[in-house]
PDB file of C-alpha atoms in Angstrom:
ATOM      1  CA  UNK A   1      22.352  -5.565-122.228  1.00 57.00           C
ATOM      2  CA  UNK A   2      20.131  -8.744-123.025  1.00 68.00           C
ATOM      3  CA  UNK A   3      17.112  -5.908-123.811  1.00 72.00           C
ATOM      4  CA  UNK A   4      19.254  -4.376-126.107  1.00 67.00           C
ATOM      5  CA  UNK A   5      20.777  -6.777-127.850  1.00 70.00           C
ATOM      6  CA  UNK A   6      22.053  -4.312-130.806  1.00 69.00           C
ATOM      7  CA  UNK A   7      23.886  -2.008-128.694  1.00 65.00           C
ATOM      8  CA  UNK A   8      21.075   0.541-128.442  1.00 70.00           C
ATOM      9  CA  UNK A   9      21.219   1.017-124.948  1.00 66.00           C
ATOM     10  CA  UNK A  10      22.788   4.508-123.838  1.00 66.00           C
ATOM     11  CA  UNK A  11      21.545   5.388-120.762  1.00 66.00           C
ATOM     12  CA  UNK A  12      23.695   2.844-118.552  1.00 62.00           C
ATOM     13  CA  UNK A  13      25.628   4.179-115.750  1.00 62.00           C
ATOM     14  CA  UNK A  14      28.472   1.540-115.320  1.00 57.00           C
ATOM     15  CA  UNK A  15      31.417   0.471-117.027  1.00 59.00           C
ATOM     16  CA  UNK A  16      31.047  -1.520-119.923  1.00 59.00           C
ATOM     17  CA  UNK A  17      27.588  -1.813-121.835  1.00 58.00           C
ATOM     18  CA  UNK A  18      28.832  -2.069-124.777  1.00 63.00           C
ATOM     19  CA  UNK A  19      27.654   0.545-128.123  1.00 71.00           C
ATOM     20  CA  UNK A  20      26.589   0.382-131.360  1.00 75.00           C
ATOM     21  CA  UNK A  21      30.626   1.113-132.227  1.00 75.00           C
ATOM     22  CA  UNK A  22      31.811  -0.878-129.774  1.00 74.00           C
ATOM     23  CA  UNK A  23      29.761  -4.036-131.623  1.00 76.00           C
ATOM     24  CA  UNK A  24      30.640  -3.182-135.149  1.00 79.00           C
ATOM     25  CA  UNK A  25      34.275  -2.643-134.259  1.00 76.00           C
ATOM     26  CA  UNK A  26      34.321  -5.921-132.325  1.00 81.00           C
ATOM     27  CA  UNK A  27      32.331  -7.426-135.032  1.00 81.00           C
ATOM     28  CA  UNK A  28      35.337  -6.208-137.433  1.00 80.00           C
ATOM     29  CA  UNK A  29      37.620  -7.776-135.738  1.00 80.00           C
ATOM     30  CA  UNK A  30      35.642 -11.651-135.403  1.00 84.00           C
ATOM     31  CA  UNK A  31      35.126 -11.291-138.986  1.00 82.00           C
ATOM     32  CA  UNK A  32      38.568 -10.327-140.094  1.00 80.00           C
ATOM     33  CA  UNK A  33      40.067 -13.440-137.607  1.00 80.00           C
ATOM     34  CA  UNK A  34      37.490 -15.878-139.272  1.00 82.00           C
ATOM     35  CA  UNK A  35      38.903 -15.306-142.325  1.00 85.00           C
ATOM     36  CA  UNK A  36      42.083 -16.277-142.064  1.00 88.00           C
ATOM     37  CA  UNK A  37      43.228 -19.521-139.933  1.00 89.00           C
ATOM     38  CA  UNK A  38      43.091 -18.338-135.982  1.00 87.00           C
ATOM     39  CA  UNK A  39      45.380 -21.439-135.297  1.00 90.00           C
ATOM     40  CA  UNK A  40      48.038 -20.809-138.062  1.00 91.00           C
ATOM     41  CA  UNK A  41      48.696 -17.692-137.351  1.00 91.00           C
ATOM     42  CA  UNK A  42      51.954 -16.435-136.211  1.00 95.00           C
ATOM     43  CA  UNK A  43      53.646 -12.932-135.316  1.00 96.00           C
ATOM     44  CA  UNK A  44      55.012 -11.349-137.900  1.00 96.00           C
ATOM     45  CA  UNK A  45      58.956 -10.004-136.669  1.00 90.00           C
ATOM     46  CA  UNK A  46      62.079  -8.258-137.448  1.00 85.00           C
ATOM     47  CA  UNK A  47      61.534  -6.559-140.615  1.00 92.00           C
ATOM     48  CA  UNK A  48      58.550  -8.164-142.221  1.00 96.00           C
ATOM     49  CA  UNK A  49      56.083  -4.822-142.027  1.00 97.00           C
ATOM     50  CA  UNK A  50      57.589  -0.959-141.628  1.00 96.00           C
ATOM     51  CA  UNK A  51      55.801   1.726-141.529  1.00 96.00           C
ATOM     52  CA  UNK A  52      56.553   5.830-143.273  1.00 96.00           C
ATOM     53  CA  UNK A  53      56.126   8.656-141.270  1.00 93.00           C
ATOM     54  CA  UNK A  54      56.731   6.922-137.604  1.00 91.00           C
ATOM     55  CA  UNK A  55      53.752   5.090-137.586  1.00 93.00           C
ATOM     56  CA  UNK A  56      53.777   1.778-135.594  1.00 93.00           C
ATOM     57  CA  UNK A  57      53.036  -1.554-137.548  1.00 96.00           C
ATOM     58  CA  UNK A  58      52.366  -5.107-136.452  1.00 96.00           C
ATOM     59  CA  UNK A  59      51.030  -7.736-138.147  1.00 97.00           C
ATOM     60  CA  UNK A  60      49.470 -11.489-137.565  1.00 96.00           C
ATOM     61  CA  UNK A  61      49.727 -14.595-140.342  1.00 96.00           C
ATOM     62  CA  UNK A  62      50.867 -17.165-142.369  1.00 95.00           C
ATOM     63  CA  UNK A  63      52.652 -17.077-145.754  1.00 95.00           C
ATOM     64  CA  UNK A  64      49.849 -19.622-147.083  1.00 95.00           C
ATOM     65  CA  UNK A  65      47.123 -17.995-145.796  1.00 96.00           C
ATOM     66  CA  UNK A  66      47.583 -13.941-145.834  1.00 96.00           C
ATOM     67  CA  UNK A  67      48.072 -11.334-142.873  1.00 97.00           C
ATOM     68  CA  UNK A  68      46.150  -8.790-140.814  1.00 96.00           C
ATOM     69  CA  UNK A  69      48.080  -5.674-140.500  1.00 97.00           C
ATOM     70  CA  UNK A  70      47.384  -3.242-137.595  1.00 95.00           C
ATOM     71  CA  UNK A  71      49.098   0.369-138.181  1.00 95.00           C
ATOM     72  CA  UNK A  72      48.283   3.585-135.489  1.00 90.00           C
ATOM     73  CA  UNK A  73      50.178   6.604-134.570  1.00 86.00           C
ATOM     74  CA  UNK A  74      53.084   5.969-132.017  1.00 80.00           C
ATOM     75  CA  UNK A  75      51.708   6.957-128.809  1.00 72.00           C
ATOM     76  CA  UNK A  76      54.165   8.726-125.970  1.00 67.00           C
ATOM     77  CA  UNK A  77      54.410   6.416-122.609  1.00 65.00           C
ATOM     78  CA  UNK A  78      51.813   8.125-120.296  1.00 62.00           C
ATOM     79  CA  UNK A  79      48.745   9.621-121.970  1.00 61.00           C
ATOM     80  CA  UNK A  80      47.008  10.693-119.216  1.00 64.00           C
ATOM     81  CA  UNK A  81      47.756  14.491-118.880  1.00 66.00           C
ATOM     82  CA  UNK A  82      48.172  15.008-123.259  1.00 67.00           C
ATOM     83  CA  UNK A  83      44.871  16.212-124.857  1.00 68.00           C
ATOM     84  CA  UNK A  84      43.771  13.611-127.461  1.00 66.00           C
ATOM     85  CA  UNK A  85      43.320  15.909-130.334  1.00 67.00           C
ATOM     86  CA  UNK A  86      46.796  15.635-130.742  1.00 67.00           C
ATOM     87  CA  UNK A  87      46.414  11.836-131.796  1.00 66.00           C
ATOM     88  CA  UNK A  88      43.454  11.947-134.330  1.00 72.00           C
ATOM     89  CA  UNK A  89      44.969  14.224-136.671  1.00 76.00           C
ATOM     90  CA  UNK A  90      44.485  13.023-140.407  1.00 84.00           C
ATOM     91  CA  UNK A  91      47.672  10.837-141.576  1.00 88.00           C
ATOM     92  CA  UNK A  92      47.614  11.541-145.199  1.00 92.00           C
ATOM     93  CA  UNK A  93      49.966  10.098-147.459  1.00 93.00           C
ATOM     94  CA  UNK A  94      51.708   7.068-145.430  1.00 95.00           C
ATOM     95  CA  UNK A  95      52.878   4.048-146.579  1.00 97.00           C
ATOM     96  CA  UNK A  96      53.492   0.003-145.262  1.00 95.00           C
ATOM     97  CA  UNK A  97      56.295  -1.907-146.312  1.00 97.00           C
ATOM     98  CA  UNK A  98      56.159  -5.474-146.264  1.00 97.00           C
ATOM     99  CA  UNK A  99      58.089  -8.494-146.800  1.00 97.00           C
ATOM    100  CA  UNK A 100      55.547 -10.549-148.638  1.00 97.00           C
ATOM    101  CA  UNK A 101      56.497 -14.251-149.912  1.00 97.00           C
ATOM    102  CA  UNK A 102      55.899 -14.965-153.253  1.00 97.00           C
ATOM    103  CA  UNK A 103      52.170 -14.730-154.858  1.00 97.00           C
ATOM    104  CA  UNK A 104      48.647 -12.574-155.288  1.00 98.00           C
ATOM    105  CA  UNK A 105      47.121 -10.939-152.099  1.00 98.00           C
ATOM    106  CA  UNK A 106      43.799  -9.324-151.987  1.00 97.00           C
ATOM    107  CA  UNK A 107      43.776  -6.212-150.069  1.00 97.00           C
ATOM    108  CA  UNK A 108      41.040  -5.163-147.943  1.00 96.00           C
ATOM    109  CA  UNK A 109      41.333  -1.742-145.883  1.00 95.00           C
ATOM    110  CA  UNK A 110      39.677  -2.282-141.861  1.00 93.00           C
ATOM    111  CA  UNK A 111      38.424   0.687-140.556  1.00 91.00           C
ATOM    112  CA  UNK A 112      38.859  -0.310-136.308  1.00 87.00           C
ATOM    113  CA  UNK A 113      36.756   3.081-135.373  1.00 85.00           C
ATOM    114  CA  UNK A 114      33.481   2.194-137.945  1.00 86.00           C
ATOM    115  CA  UNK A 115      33.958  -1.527-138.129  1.00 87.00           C
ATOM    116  CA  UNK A 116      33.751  -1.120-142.255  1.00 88.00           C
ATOM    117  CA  UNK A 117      35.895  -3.232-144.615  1.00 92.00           C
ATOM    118  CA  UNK A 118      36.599  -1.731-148.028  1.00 93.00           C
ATOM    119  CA  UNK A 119      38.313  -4.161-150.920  1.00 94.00           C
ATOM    120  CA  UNK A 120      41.099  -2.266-152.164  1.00 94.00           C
ATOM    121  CA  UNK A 121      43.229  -4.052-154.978  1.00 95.00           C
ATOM    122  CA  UNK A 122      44.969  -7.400-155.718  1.00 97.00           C
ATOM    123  CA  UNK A 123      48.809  -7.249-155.179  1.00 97.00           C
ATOM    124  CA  UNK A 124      51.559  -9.335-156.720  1.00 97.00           C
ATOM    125  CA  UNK A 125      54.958 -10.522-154.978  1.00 97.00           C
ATOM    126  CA  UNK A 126      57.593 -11.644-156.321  1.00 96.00           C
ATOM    127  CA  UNK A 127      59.130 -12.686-153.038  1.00 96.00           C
ATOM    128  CA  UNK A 128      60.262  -9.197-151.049  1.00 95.00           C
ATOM    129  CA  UNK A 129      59.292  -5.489-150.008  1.00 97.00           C
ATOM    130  CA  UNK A 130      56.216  -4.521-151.612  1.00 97.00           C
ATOM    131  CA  UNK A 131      55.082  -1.411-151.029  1.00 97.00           C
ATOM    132  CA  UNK A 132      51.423   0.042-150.521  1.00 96.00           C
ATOM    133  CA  UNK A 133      50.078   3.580-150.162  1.00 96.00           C
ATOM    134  CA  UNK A 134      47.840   3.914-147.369  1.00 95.00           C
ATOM    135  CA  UNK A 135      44.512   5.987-147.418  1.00 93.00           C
ATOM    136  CA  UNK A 136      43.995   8.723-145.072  1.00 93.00           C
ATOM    137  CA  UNK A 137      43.175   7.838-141.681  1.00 91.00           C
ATOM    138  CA  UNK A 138      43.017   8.825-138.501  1.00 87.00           C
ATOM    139  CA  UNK A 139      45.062   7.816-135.154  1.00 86.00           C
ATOM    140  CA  UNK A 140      44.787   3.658-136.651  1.00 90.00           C
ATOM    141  CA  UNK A 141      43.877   1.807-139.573  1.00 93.00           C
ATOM    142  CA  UNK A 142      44.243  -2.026-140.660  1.00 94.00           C
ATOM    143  CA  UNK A 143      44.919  -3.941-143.503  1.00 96.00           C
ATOM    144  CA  UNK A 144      43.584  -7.592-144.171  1.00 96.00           C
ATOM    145  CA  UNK A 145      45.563  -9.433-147.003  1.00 97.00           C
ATOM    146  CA  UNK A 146      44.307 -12.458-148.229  1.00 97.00           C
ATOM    147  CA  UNK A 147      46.404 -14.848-150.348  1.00 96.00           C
ATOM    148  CA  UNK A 148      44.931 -15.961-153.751  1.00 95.00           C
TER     149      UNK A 148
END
């Protein structure tokens, strides 16, 4: 609300309101998109990102710029009647494939549920499949790469 401009109203009663979460994972997300080019961006298809143990991956960017990598459990069709617990298990040992052109990246890990951003490593490509280990998560995690 305009009171509570830092999300530290909890007592609302309608829809929306927004949290402290809700503002750092939004927050996240602004940040991560200003860093790389909004209007060069492109989606990433066919086989430029896979993803180990079924996970779903999709990804947003530019070969000059870097990409923002978004990788969550595969949900079922209708979720409505399947208890959630079964979805934020801890997804250990996973890993992203991705077709990366030529050059450095610096790897940042995006946390979507705390809104943090944690610098990881620089990666080199030679022009193909590189392959990263993920940390564990739970139900989603991101990836911002940023070429050097």
């Amino acid at each position: 609300s305009a009171e509570h401009p830092d999300g530290s109203l909890t007592g609302y009663k309608s829809p929306g309101g927004g949290s402290r979460a809700l503002r750092s994972q939004l927050g996240l997300l602004k940040r991560s998109l200003e860093t790389l080019p909004l209007t060069q961006l492109e989606p990433q298809t066919g086989d430029f990102v896979s993803a180990s143990m079924g996970l779903q991956a999709s990804a947003i960017g530019s070969a000059k710029h870097g990409y923002l990598v978004y990788v969550h459990v595969a949900l079922p069709g209708k979720l409505k009647n399947m208890p959630l617990d079964e979805f934020r298990q801890p997804i250990a040992e996973a890993s992203l494939t991705m077709q990366l052109p030529e050059g450095k990246y610096q790897v940042f890990l995006l946390d979507p549920r705390s809104g943090s951003k944690t610098e990881l490593e620089v990666i080199s490509s030679r022009g193909g499949p590189v392959t990263l280990p993920l940390p564990t998560f739970r139900t989603d995690t991101a990836l911002l790469l940023i070429r050097q």
